[in-house]
Structure formats: structure tokens, C-alpha cells
Short mmCIF file of C-alpha atoms in Angstrom, two decimals:
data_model
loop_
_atom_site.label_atom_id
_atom_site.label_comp_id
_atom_site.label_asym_id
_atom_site.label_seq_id
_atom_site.Cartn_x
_atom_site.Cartn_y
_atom_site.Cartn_z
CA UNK H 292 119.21 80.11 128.69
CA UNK H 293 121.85 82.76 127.72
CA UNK H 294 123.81 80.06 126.04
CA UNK H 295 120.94 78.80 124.29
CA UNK H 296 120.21 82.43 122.69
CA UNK H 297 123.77 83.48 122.35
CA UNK H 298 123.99 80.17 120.24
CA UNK H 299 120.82 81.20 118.29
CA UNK H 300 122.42 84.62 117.63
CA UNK H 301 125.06 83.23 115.54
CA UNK H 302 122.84 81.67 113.26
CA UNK H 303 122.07 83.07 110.00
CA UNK H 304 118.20 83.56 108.89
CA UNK H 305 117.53 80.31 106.92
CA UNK H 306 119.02 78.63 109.94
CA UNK H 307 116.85 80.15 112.33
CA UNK H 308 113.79 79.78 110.38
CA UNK H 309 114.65 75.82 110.13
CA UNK H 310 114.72 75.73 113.65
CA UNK H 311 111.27 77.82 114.00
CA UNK H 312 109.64 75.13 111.79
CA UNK H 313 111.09 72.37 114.10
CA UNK H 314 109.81 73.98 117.56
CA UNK H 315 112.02 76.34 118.47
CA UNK H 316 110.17 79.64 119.39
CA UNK H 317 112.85 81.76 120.61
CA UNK H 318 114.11 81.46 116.78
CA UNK H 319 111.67 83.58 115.60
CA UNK H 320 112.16 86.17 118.26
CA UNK H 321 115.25 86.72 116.26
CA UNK H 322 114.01 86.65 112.77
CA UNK H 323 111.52 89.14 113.85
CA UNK H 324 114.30 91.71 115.68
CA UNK H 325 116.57 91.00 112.38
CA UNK H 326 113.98 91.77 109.86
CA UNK H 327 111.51 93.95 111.51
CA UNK H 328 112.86 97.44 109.84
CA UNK H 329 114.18 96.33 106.55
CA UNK H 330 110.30 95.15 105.86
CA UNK H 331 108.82 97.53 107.59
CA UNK H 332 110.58 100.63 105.33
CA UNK H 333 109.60 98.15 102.50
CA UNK H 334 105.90 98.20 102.86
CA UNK H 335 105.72 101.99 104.03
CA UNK H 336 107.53 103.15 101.34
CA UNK H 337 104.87 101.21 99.11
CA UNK H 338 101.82 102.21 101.19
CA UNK H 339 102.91 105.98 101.70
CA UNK H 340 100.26 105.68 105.22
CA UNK H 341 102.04 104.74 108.75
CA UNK H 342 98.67 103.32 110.04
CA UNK H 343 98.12 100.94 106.74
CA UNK H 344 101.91 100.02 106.87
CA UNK H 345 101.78 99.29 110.28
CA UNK H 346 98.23 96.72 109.56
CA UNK H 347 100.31 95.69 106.09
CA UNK H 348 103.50 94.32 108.91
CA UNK H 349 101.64 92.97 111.34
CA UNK H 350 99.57 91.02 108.48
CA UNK H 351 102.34 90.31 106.92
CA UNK H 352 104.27 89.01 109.68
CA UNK H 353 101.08 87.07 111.05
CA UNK H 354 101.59 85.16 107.21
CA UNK H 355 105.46 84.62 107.99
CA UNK H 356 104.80 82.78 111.46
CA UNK H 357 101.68 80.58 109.74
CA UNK H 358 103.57 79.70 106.90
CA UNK H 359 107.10 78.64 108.65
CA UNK H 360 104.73 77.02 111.46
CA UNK H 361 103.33 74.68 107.93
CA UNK H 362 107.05 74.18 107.14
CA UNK H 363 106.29 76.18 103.74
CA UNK H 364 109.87 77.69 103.41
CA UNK H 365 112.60 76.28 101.59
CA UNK H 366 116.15 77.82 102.79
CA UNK H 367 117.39 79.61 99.73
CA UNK H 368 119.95 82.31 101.18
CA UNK H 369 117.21 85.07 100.44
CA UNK H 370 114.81 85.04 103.85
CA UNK H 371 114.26 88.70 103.43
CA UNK H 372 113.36 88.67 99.70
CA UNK H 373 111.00 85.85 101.03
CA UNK H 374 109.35 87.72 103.38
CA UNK H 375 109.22 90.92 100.87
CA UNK H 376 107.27 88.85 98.53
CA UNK H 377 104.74 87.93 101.34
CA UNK H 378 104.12 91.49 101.90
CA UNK H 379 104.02 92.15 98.69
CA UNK H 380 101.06 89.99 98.34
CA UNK H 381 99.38 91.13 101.46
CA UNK H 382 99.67 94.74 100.12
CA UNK H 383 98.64 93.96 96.28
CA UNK H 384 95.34 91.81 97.88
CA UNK H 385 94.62 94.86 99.56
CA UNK H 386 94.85 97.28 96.37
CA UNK H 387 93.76 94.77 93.63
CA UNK H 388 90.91 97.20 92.67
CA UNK H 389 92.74 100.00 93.33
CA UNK H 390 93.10 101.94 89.79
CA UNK H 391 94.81 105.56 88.94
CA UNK H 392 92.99 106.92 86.32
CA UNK H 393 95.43 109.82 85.50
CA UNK H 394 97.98 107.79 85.55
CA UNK H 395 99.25 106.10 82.42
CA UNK H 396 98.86 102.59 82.86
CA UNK H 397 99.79 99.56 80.36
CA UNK H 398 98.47 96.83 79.48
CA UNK H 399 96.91 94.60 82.80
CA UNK H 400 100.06 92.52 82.78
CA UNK H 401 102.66 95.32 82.10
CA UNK H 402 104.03 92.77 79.66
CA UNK H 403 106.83 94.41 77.62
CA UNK H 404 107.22 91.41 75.41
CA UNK H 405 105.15 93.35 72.56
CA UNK H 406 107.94 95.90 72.48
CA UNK H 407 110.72 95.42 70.17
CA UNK H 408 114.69 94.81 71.22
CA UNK H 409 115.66 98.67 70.48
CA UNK H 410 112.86 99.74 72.95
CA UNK H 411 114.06 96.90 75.74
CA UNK H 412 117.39 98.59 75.23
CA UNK H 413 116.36 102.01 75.56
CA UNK H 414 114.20 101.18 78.89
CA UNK H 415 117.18 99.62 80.27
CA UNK H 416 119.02 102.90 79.89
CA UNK H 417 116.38 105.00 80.77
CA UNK H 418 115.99 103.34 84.02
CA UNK H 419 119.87 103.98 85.26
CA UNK H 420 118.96 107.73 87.87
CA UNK H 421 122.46 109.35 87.72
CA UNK H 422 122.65 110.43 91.42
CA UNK H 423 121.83 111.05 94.52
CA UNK H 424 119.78 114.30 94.30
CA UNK H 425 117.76 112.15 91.63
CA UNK H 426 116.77 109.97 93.57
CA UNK H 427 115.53 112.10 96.27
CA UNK H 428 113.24 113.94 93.37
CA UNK H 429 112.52 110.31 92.54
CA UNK H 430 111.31 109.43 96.43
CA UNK H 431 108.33 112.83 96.38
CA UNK H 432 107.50 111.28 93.32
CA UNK H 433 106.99 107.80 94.27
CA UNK H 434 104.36 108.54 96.30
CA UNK H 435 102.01 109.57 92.87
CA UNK H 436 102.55 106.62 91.82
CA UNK H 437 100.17 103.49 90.89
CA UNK H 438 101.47 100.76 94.11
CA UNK H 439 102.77 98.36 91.50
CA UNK H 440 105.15 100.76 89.61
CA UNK H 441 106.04 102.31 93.38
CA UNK H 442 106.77 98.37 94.28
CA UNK H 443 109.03 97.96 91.64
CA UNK H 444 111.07 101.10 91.46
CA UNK H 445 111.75 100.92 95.67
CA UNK H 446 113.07 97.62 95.09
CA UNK H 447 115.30 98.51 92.20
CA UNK H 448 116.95 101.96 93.77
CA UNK H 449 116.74 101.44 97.61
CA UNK H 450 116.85 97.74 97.54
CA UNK H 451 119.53 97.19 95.00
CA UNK H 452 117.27 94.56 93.28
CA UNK H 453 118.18 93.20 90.26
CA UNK H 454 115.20 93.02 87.44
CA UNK H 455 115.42 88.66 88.20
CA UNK H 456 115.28 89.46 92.08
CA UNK H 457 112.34 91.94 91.71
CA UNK H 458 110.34 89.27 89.24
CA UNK H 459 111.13 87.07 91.76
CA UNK H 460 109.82 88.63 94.93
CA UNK H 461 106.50 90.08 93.44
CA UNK H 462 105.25 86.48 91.39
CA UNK H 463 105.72 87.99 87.80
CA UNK H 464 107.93 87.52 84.92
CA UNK H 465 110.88 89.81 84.29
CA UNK H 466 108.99 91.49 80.82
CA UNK H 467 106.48 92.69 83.17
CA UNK H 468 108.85 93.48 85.90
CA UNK H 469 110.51 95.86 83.13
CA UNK H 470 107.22 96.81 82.17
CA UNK H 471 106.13 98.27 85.06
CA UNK H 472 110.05 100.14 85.29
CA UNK H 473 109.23 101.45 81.79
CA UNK H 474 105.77 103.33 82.91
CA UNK H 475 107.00 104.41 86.11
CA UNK H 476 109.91 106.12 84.60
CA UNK H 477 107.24 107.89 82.01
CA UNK H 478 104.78 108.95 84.81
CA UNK H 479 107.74 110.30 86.75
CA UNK H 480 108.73 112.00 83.48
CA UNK H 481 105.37 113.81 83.13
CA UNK H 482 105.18 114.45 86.84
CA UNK H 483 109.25 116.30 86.56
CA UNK H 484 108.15 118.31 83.86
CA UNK H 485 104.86 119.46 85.62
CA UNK H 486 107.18 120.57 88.21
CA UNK H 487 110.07 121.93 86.85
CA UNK H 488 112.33 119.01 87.86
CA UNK H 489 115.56 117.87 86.37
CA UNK H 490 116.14 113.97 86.21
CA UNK H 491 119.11 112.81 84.82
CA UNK H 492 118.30 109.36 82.72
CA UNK H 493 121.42 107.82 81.27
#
């Protein structure tokens, strides 16, 4: 038995997800332990509530199990951004109505594709936080914000996520991916100025 998990322990992810979906239950016992705290920070950070994170993860990972148990994952290198999209969806079903009303908001879809390439450029630069400090006034601020922009700009500044990665993982194009950068950037704007708070945007 100790053989079988030490052998188990020096798989990677994908591989231990392959062997979930063929049978193998102690596999999973290891995705869960490797996983566990990366996706839970994910989803609280979104949620901003331990008790609806904690639902959001177990609902989440109750998705994970049924869908590898269907054989619906195709190794790709990226198990975690996988799973992150799951939640993702479990958390966005949840707050589908939800709506900020003093919050700016864009269009439904976010879409920046209406903007021109000087404005693209400009967002691109706007959304580069110089430092550390920044990013800690960023983090109070987060938690004002509408869950979709809060989605986005945790993955892009505590998940190193590129733009493609973050389109990726949440089921939308990179335009609205942007998008959604764009307005959270202006509500945190608004929200430094209201409170006397320097952000550096380069």
C-alpha cells in the first residue's frame, strides 16, 4: 500500500486525474491535498464570505469528482486552471442576477472590441500596478467590486494569468476578458480617489 501511494505521489496532476477516471480512488486523494488551497484562496478571494467560499469548494469540488468520474477531462498541463474555471462557473451560476448598481458597469458582455487600438493600448498600460504596496490598496478594494471584474483582476495579479489564460479559465473571449480589466481599473480609480489613495498605473 505504501508503495502504491508513494508511486502515486510522483505523478504529476494530469497523470493522476487519468488514473481517477480509470478507477483509481486513492488518485484523487492526491489531487484534492495538491489543489485544495490554491482553489480554495481562488474562490474566497472572489466571494469575500468564508461560509459561501467554503459551499462554492465543496460544490465545486463535488463538479471535479462527477466530471473526471464521466471521463470529461482532457490532460492539457493546466489541471488547476481546469478546476479554476469549474469554480468559476459554480460561483458566476450563483451571482448571475447579482447586479452593482453604483458600480460602473459596461456593456453585458464587457466586449472591448467597440474601442479603438489607442484605447486597447492605453488599457494595457493602465492595467500594469507598479508595486507591492499597490497591490495591497488593490486587495481592500477588490472586495467593492462587481464578482466578474474581482474574478478577473485576482487572476491577473495573484495568479500571474495571462489575458489568454484568464479568457480561458472563465469561458469568454480575451476583448471581454480586457473589458472587464478596463472597468475594474476605473472603479478602483473612483474608489482611490474617494479615499485618498495613491495607485501607481504605468
Amino acid at each position: 500500500m505504501k508503495d502504491s501511494m508513494k508511486a502515486l505521489a510522483a505523478l504529476t496532476d494530469e497523470e493522476l486525474a487519468v488514473r481517477y477516471m480509470n478507477g483509481d480512488n486513492d488518485a484523487f486523494d492526491l489531487i484534492l491535498k495538491h489543489n485544495q488551497s490554491k482553489l480554495f484562496t481562488y474562490i474566497f478571494y472572489i466571494v469575500r464570505d468564508e461560509e459561501k467560499a467554503n459551499d462554492f469548494f465543496q460544490d465545486t469540488f463535488i463538479k471535479i469528482i462527477t466530471k473526471l468520474q464521466c471521463g470529461m477531462y482532457s490532460p492539457s498541463g493546466k489541471f488547476l486552471a481546469w478546476c479554476m474555471r469549474i469554480a468559476h462557473n459554480v460561483i458566476m451560476d450563483q451571482y448571475r442576477n447579482e447586479r452593482n448598481f453604483m458600480i460602473v458597469e459596461p456593456t453585458e458582455d464587457n466586449d472591448l472590441s467597440n474601442l479603438k487600438t489607442k484605447n486597447v493600448q492605453d488599457t494595457n498600460k493602465e492595467i500594469e500596478f507598479a508595486n507591492t504596496q499597490v497591490l495591497e490598496d488593490v486587495k481592500k478594494m477588490m472586495n467593492n467590486l462587481p464578482t466578474t471584474q474581482r474574478d478577473v483582476v485576482y487572476m491577473r495579479f495573484f495568479q500571474q494569468m495571462s489575458f489568454k489564460e484568464i479568457a480561458d479559465t472563465t469561458g469568454v473571449s480575451i476583448n471581454t476578458a480586457l473589458g472587464r480589466m478596463r472597468y475594474a481599473v476605473l472603479n478602483m480609480r473612483k474608489m482611490a480617489r474617494k479615499h485618498g489613495i495613491h495607485l501607481d498605473l504605468v
